[in-house]
Tab-separated table of C-alpha atoms and ligand atoms in Angstrom:
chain	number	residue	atom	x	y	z
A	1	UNK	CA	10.550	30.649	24.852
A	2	UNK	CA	10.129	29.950	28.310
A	3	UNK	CA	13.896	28.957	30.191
A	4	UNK	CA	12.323	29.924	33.930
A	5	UNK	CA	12.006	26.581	36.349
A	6	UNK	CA	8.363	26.559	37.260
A	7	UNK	CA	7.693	26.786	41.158
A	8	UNK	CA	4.379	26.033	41.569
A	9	UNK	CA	4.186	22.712	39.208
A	10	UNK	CA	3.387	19.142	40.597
A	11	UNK	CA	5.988	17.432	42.183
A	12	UNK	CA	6.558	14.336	39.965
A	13	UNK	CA	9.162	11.384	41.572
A	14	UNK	CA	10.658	10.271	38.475
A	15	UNK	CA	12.151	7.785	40.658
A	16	UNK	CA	9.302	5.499	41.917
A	17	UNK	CA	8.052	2.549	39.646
A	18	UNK	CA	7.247	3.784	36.210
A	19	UNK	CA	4.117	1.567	36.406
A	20	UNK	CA	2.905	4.034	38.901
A	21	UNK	CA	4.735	7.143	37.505
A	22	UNK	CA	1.932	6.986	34.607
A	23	UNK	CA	-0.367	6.755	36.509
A	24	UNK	CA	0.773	10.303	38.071
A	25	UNK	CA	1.213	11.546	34.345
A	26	UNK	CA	-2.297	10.756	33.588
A	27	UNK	CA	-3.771	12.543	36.742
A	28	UNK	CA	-2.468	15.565	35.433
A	29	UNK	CA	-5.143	16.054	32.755
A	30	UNK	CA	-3.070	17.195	29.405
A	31	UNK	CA	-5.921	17.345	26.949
A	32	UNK	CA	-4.718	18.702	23.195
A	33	UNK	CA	-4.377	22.657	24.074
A	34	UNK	CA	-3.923	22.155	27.739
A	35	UNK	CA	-0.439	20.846	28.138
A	36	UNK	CA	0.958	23.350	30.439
A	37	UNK	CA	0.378	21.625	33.579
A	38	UNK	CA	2.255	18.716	32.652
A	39	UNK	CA	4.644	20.646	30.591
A	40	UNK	CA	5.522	22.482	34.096
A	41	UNK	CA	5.993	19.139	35.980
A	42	UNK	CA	8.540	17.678	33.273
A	43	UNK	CA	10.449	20.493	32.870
A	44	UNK	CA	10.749	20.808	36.715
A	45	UNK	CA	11.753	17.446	37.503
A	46	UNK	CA	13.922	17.128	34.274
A	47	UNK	CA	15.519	20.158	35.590
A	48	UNK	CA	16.767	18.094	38.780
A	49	UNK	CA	18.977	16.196	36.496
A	50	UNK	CA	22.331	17.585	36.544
A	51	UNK	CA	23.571	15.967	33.551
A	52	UNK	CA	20.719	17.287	31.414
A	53	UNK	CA	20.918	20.285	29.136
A	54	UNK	CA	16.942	21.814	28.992
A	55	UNK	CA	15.147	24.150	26.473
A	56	UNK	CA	11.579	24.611	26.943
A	57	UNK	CA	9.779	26.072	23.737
A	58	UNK	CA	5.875	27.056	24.561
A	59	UNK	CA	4.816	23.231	26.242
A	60	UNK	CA	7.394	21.375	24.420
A	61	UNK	CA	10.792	20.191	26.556
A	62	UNK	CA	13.769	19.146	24.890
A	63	UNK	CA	16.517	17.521	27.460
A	64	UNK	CA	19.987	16.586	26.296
A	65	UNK	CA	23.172	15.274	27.476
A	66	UNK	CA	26.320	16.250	26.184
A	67	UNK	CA	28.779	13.620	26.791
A	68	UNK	CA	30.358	13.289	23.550
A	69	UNK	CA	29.699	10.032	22.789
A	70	UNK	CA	29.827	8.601	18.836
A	71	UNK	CA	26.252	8.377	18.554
A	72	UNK	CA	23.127	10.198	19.631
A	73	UNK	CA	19.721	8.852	20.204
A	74	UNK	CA	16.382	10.795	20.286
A	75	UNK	CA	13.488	9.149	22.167
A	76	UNK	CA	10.602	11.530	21.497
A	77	UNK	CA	6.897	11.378	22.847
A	78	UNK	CA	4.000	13.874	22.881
A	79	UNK	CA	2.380	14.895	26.281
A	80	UNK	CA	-1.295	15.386	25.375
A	81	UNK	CA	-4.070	13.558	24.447
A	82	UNK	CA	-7.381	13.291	22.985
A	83	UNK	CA	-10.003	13.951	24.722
A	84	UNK	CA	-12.258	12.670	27.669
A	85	UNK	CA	-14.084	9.839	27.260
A	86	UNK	CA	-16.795	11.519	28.985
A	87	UNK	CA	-16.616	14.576	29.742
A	88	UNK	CA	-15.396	16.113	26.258
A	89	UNK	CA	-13.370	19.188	26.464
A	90	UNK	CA	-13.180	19.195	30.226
A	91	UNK	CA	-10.155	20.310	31.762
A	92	UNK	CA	-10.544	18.304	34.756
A	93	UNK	CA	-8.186	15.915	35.650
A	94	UNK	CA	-8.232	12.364	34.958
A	95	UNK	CA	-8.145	9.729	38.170
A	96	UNK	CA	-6.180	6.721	36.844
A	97	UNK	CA	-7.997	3.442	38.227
A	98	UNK	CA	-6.161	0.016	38.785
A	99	UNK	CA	-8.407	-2.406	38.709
A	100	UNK	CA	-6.874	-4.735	40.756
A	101	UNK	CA	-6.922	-2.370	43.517
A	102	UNK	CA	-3.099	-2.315	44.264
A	103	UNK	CA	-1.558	0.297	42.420
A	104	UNK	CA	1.150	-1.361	40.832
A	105	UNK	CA	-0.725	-4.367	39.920
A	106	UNK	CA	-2.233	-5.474	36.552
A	107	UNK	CA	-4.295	-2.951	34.464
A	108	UNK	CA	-4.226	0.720	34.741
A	109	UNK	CA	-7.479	2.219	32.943
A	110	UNK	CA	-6.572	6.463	31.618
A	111	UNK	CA	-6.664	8.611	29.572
A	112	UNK	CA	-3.484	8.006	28.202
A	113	UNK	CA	-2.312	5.421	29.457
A	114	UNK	CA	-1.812	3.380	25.861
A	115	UNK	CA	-1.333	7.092	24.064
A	116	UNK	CA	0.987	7.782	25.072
A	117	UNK	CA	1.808	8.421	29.087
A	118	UNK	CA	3.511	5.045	29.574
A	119	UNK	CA	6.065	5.661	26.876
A	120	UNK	CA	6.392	9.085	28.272
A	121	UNK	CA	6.486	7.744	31.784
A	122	UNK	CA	9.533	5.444	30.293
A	123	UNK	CA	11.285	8.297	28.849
A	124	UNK	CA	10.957	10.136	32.093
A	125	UNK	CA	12.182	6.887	34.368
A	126	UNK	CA	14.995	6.259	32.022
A	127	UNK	CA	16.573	10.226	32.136
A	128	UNK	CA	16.038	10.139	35.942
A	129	UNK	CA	18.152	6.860	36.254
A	130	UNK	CA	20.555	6.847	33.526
A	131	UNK	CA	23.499	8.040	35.663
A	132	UNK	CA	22.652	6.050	38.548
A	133	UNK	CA	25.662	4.977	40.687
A	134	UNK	CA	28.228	6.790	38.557
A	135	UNK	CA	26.865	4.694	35.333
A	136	UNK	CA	26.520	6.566	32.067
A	137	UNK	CA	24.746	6.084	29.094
A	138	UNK	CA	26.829	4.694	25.769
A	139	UNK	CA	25.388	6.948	23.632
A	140	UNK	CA	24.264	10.536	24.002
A	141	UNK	CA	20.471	11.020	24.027
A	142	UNK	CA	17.836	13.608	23.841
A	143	UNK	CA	14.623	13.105	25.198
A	144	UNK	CA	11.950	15.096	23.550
A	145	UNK	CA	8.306	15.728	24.923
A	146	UNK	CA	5.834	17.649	22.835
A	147	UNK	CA	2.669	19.315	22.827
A	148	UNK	CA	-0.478	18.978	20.406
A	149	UNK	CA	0.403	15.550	18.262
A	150	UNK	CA	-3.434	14.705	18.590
A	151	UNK	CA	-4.722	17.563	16.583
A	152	UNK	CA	-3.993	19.418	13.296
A	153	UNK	CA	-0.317	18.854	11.671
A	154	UNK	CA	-0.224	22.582	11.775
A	155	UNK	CA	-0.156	22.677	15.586
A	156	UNK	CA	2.365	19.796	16.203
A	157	UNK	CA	4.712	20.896	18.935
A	158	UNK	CA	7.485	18.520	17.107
A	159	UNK	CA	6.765	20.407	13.736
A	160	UNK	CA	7.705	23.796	16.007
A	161	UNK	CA	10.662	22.078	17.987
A	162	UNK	CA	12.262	21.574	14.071
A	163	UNK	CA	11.491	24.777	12.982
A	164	UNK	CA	13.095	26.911	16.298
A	165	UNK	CA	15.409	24.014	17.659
A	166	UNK	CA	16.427	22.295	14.393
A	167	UNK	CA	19.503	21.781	15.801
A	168	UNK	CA	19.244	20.231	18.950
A	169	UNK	CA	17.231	17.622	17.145
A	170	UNK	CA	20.122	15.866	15.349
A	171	UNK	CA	20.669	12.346	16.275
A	172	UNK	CA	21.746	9.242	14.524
A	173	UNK	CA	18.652	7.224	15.766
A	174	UNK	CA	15.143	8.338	16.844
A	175	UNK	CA	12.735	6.126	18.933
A	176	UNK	CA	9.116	7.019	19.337
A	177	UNK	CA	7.322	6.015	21.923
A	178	UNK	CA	4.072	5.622	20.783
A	179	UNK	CA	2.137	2.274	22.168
A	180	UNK	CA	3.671	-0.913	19.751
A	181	UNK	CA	2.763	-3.751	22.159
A	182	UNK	CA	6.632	-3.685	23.050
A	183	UNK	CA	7.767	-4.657	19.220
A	184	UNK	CA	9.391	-2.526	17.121
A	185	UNK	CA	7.541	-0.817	14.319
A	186	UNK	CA	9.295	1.048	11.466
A	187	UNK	CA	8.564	3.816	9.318
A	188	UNK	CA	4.798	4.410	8.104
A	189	UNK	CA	2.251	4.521	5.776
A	190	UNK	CA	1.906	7.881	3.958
A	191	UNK	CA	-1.549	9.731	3.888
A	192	UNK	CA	-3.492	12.011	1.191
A	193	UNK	CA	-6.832	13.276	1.068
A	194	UNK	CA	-8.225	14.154	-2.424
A	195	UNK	CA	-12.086	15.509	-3.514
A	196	UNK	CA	-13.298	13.946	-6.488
A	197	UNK	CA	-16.481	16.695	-8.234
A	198	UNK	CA	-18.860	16.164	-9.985
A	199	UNK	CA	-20.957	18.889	-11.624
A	200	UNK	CA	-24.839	18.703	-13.212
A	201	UNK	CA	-27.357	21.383	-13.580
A	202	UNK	CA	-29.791	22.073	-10.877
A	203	UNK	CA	-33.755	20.989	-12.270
A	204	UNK	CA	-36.891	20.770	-10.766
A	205	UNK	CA	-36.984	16.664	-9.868
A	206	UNK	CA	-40.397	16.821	-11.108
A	207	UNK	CA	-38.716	17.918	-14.448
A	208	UNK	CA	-35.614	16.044	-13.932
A	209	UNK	CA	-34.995	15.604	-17.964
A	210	UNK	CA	-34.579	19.594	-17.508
A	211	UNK	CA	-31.347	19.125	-15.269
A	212	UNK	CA	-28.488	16.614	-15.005
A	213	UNK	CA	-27.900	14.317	-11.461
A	214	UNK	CA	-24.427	14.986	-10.374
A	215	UNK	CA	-24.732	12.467	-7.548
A	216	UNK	CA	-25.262	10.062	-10.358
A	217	UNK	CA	-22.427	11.362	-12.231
A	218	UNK	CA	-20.158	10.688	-9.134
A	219	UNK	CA	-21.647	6.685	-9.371
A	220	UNK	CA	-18.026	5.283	-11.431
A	221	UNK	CA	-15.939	7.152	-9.300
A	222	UNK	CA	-17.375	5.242	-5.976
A	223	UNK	CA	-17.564	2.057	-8.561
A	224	UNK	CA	-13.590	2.320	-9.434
A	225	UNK	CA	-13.175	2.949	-5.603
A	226	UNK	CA	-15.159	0.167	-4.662
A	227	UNK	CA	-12.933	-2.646	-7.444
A	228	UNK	CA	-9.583	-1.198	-6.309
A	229	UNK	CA	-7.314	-3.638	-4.927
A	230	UNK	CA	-4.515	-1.978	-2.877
A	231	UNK	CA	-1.490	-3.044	-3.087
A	232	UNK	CA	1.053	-4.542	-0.431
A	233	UNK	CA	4.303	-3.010	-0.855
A	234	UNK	CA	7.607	-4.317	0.535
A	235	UNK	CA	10.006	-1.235	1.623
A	236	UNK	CA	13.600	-2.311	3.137
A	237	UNK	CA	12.196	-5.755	4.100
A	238	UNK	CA	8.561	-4.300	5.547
A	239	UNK	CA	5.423	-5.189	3.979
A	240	UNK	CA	3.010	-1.580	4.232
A	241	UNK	CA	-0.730	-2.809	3.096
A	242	UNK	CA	-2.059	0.584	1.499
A	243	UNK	CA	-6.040	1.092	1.750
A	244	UNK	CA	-7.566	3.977	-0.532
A	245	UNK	CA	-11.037	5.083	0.040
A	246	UNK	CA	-13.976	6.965	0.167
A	247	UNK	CA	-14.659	8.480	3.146
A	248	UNK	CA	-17.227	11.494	2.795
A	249	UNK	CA	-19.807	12.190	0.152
A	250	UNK	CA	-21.629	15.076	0.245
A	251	UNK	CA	-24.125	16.358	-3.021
A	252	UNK	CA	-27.768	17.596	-3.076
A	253	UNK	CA	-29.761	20.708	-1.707
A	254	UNK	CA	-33.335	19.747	-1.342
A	255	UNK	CA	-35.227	16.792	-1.775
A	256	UNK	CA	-36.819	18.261	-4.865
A	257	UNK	CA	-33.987	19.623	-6.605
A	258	UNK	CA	-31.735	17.457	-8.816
A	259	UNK	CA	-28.551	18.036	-7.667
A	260	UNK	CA	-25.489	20.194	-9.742
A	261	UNK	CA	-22.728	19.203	-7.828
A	262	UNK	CA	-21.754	16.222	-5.559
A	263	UNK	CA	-17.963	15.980	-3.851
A	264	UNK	CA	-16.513	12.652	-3.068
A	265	UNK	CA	-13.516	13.035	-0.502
A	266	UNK	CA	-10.733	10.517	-0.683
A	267	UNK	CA	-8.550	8.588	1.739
A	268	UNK	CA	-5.062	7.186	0.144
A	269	UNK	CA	-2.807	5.585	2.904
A	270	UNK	CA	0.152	4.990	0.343
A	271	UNK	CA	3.647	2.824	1.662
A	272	UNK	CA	6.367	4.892	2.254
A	273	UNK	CA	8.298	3.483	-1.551
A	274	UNK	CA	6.025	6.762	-2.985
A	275	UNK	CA	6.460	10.217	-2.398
A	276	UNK	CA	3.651	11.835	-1.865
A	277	UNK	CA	3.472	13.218	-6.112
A	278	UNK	CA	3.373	9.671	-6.800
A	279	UNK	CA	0.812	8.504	-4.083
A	280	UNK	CA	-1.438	11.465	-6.221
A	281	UNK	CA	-0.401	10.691	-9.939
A	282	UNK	CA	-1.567	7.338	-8.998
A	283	UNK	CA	-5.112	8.159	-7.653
A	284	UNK	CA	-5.147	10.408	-10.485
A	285	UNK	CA	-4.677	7.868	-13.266
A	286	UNK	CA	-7.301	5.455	-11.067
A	287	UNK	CA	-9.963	8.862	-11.222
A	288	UNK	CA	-9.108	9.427	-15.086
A	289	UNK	CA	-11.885	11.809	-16.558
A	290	UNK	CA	-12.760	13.076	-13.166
A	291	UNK	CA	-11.839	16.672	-11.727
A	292	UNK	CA	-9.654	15.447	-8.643
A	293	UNK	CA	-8.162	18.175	-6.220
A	294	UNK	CA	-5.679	17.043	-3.549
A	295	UNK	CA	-6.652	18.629	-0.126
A	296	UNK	CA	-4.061	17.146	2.102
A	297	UNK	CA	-1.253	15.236	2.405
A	298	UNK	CA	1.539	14.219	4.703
A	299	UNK	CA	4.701	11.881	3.275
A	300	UNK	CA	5.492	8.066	4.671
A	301	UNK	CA	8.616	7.625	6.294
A	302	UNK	CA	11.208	4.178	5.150
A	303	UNK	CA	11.863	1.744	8.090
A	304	UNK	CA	15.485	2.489	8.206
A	305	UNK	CA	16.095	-0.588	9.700
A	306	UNK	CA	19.565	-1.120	7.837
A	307	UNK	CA	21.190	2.274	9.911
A	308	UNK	CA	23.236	0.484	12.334
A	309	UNK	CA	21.422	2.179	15.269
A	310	UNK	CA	18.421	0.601	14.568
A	311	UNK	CA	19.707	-2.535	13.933
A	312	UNK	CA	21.721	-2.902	17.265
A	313	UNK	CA	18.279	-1.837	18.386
A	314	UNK	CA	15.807	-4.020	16.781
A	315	UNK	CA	18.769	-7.059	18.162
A	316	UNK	CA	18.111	-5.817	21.498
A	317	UNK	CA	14.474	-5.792	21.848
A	318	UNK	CA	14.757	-9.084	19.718
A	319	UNK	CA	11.705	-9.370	18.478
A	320	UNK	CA	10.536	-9.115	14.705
A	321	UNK	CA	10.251	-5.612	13.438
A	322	UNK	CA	6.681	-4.928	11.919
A	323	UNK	CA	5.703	-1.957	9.517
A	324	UNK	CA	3.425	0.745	11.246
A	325	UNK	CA	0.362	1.579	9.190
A	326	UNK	CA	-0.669	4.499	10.427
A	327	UNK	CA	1.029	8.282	9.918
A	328	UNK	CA	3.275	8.945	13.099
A	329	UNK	CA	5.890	11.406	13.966
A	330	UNK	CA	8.569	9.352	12.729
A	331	UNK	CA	7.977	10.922	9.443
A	332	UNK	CA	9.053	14.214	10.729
A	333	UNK	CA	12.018	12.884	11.819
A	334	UNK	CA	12.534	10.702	8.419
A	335	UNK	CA	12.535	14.201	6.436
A	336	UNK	CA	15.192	15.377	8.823
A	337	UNK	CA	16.588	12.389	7.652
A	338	UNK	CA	16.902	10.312	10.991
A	339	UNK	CA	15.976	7.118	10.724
A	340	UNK	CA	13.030	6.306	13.156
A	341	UNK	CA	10.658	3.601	14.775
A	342	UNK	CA	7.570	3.266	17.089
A	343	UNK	CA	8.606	1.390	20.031
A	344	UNK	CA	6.271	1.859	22.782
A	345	UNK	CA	3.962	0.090	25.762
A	346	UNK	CA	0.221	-0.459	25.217
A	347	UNK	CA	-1.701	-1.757	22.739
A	348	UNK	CA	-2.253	0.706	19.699
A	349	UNK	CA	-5.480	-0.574	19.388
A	350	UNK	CA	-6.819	0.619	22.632
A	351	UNK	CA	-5.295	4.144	22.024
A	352	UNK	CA	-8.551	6.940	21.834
A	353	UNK	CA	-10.488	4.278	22.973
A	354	UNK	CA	-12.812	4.610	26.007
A	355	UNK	CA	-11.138	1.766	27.867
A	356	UNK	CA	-7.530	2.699	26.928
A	357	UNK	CA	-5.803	0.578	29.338
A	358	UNK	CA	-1.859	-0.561	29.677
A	359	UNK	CA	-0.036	-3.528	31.560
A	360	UNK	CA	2.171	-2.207	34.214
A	361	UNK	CA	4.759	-5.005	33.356
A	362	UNK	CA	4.475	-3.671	30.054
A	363	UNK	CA	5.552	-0.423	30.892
A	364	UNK	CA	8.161	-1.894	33.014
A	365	UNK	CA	9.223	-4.044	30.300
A	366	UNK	CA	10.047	-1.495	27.726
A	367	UNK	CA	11.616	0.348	30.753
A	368	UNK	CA	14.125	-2.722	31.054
A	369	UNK	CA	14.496	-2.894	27.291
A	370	UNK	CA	15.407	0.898	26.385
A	371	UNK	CA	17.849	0.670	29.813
A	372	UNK	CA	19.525	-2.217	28.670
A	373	UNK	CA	19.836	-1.116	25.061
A	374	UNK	CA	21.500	2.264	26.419
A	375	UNK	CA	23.729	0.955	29.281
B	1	ZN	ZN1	0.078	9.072	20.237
């Protein structure tokens, strides 16, 4: 663990319009793997804050007050992203661009901007100003940024934060700032990946009646995949639309060999009402006769949206919670049993995408929301 304030980072104003403090976040180039930079820059600036108790674990920063207020709020975000549209595995920066030409105005085209550098850019902005003019916050928060969400669950800086800082992760309420379009979105889909074999006997194809096809053999499994109606599940007042299919198939050697063995891997997205056992008995019962292996699998987190906190919450933003679809962070913080929600500027369907872009009222506007919410 590294406690040390960091000299030589870049100097960010946490203080100037949070529009235009992502754009400085996302011209420090934070790539999965290559966090540091940024890592240094928050932990320096956080470190100006009087009021904030910081811990620093590898390139993950958690920042705390410790006012002893009834409640505690975590508002979490990870500081790298995928990579560069590109320039793929660079580790050159990336110039944000405004469009408009006044920086400040309209669109601001990044890396990042959508995933997730404006809600980090928020997170930052609200820490910086939260005791302005003697004010303080009516709750007691901790602000958490991480390192490597975009890659392997393995890697997760959150997953490390629990497992060396469990307990400066407690909180009542957590708030992820992942891009939401400014609504609130609650708990999230589960995920599972499952292989599905199928075994023949290698032949000549000239003498196929020697062999057996196993790529044939795999034909009902893609069938019942293919007549499979997923269900829509309603969880705590959410309706989660699951999706399960194939999404790799992979059989044959040569194109005049019959093939022995053909693998069909498997894509559940279950709602959050099953554990992940169930999400599996289920695909199993759907695969019945077929040699199924489950490869991978990460649970679904419940809305939560009856805990108090999230209801004085959800009232504030005031406008109608949706469920989130895809596997986020929240989860973690669901199995530490904190009840948690995406709530974030940007449009989560630009996120990854070569034109990720962001609103700067957007930013500004979840800014405005979050302060409000906390004052
Ligand atoms: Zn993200």
């Amino acid at each position: 663990m590294i406690v040390t304030a960091q000299t030589a980072s870049v100097h960010l104003d946490l203080r100037q319009d949070v529009a235009l403090l992502t754009a400085a976040l996302i011209d420090i180039n934070s790539v999965s793997g290559n966090e540091k930079e940024l890592a240094d820059a928050v932990e320096h600036a956080l470190r100006r804050i009087p009021q904030l108790d910081i811990v620093r674990d590898g390139d993950s920063i958690i920042a705390r007050t410790a006012l002893g207020r009834q409640e505690r709020v975590i508002l979490a975000g990870h500081l790298d992203t995928v990579p560069l549209p590109t320039t793929e595995g660079s580790l050159g920066t990336v110039p944000s661009f405004w469009p408009s030409g006044a920086p400040g105005e309209g669109l601001l085209y990044g890396r990042g901007t959508t995933d997730m550098k404006g809600g980090v850019a928020v997170q930052l902005a609200l820490a910086a100003s939260m005791f302005d003019g003697g004010a303080e916050p009516s709750k007691d928060v901790t602000f958490v940024f991480y390192d490597h969400e975009e890659v392997e669950a393995v890697k997760s800086g959150l997953g490390r934060l629990v497992r060396n800082h469990g307990g400066l992760l407690d909180g009542d309420f957590a708030i992820l700032l992942e891009p939401t379009h400014g609504t609130v979105e609650g708990g999230c889909n589960g995920t599972m990946r499952l292989a599905a074999t199928t075994v023949g006997e290698a032949a000549h194809s000239a003498r196929a009646w020697m062999g057996s096809n196993a790529i044939h053999a795999a034909a009902p499994i893609l069938a019942r995949l293919a007549a499979y109606e997923p269900a829509t599940v309603n969880v705590d007042g959410l309706d989660y639309r699951e999706s399960l299919n194939a999404v790799k198939i992979n059989g044959g050697t040569a194109g005049n060999v019959i093939p022995d063995r053909c693998v069909v891997e498997i894509n559940y997205r279950f709602a959050p009402d099953k554990t992940p056992e169930q999400a599996e008995a289920h695909v199993r019962a759907l695969l019945e006769g077929f040699d199924v292996v489950k490869t991978d699998s990460a649970a679904g987190a419940r809305p939560g949206l009856n805990h108090p906190a999230a209801a004085s919450f959800v009232a504030a933003v005031g406008a109608e919670p949706k469920p989130k679809y895809g596997w986020t962070d929240v989860a973690r913080f669901s199995e530490l049993g904190i009840p948690a929600v995406n709530f974030g500027p940007g449009d989560p369907l630009l996120a990854h995408k070569d034109n990720e872009h962001v609103d700067a009222e957007a930013v500004r506007e979840c800014l405005r929301a979050l302060r409000t919410w906390l004052g």
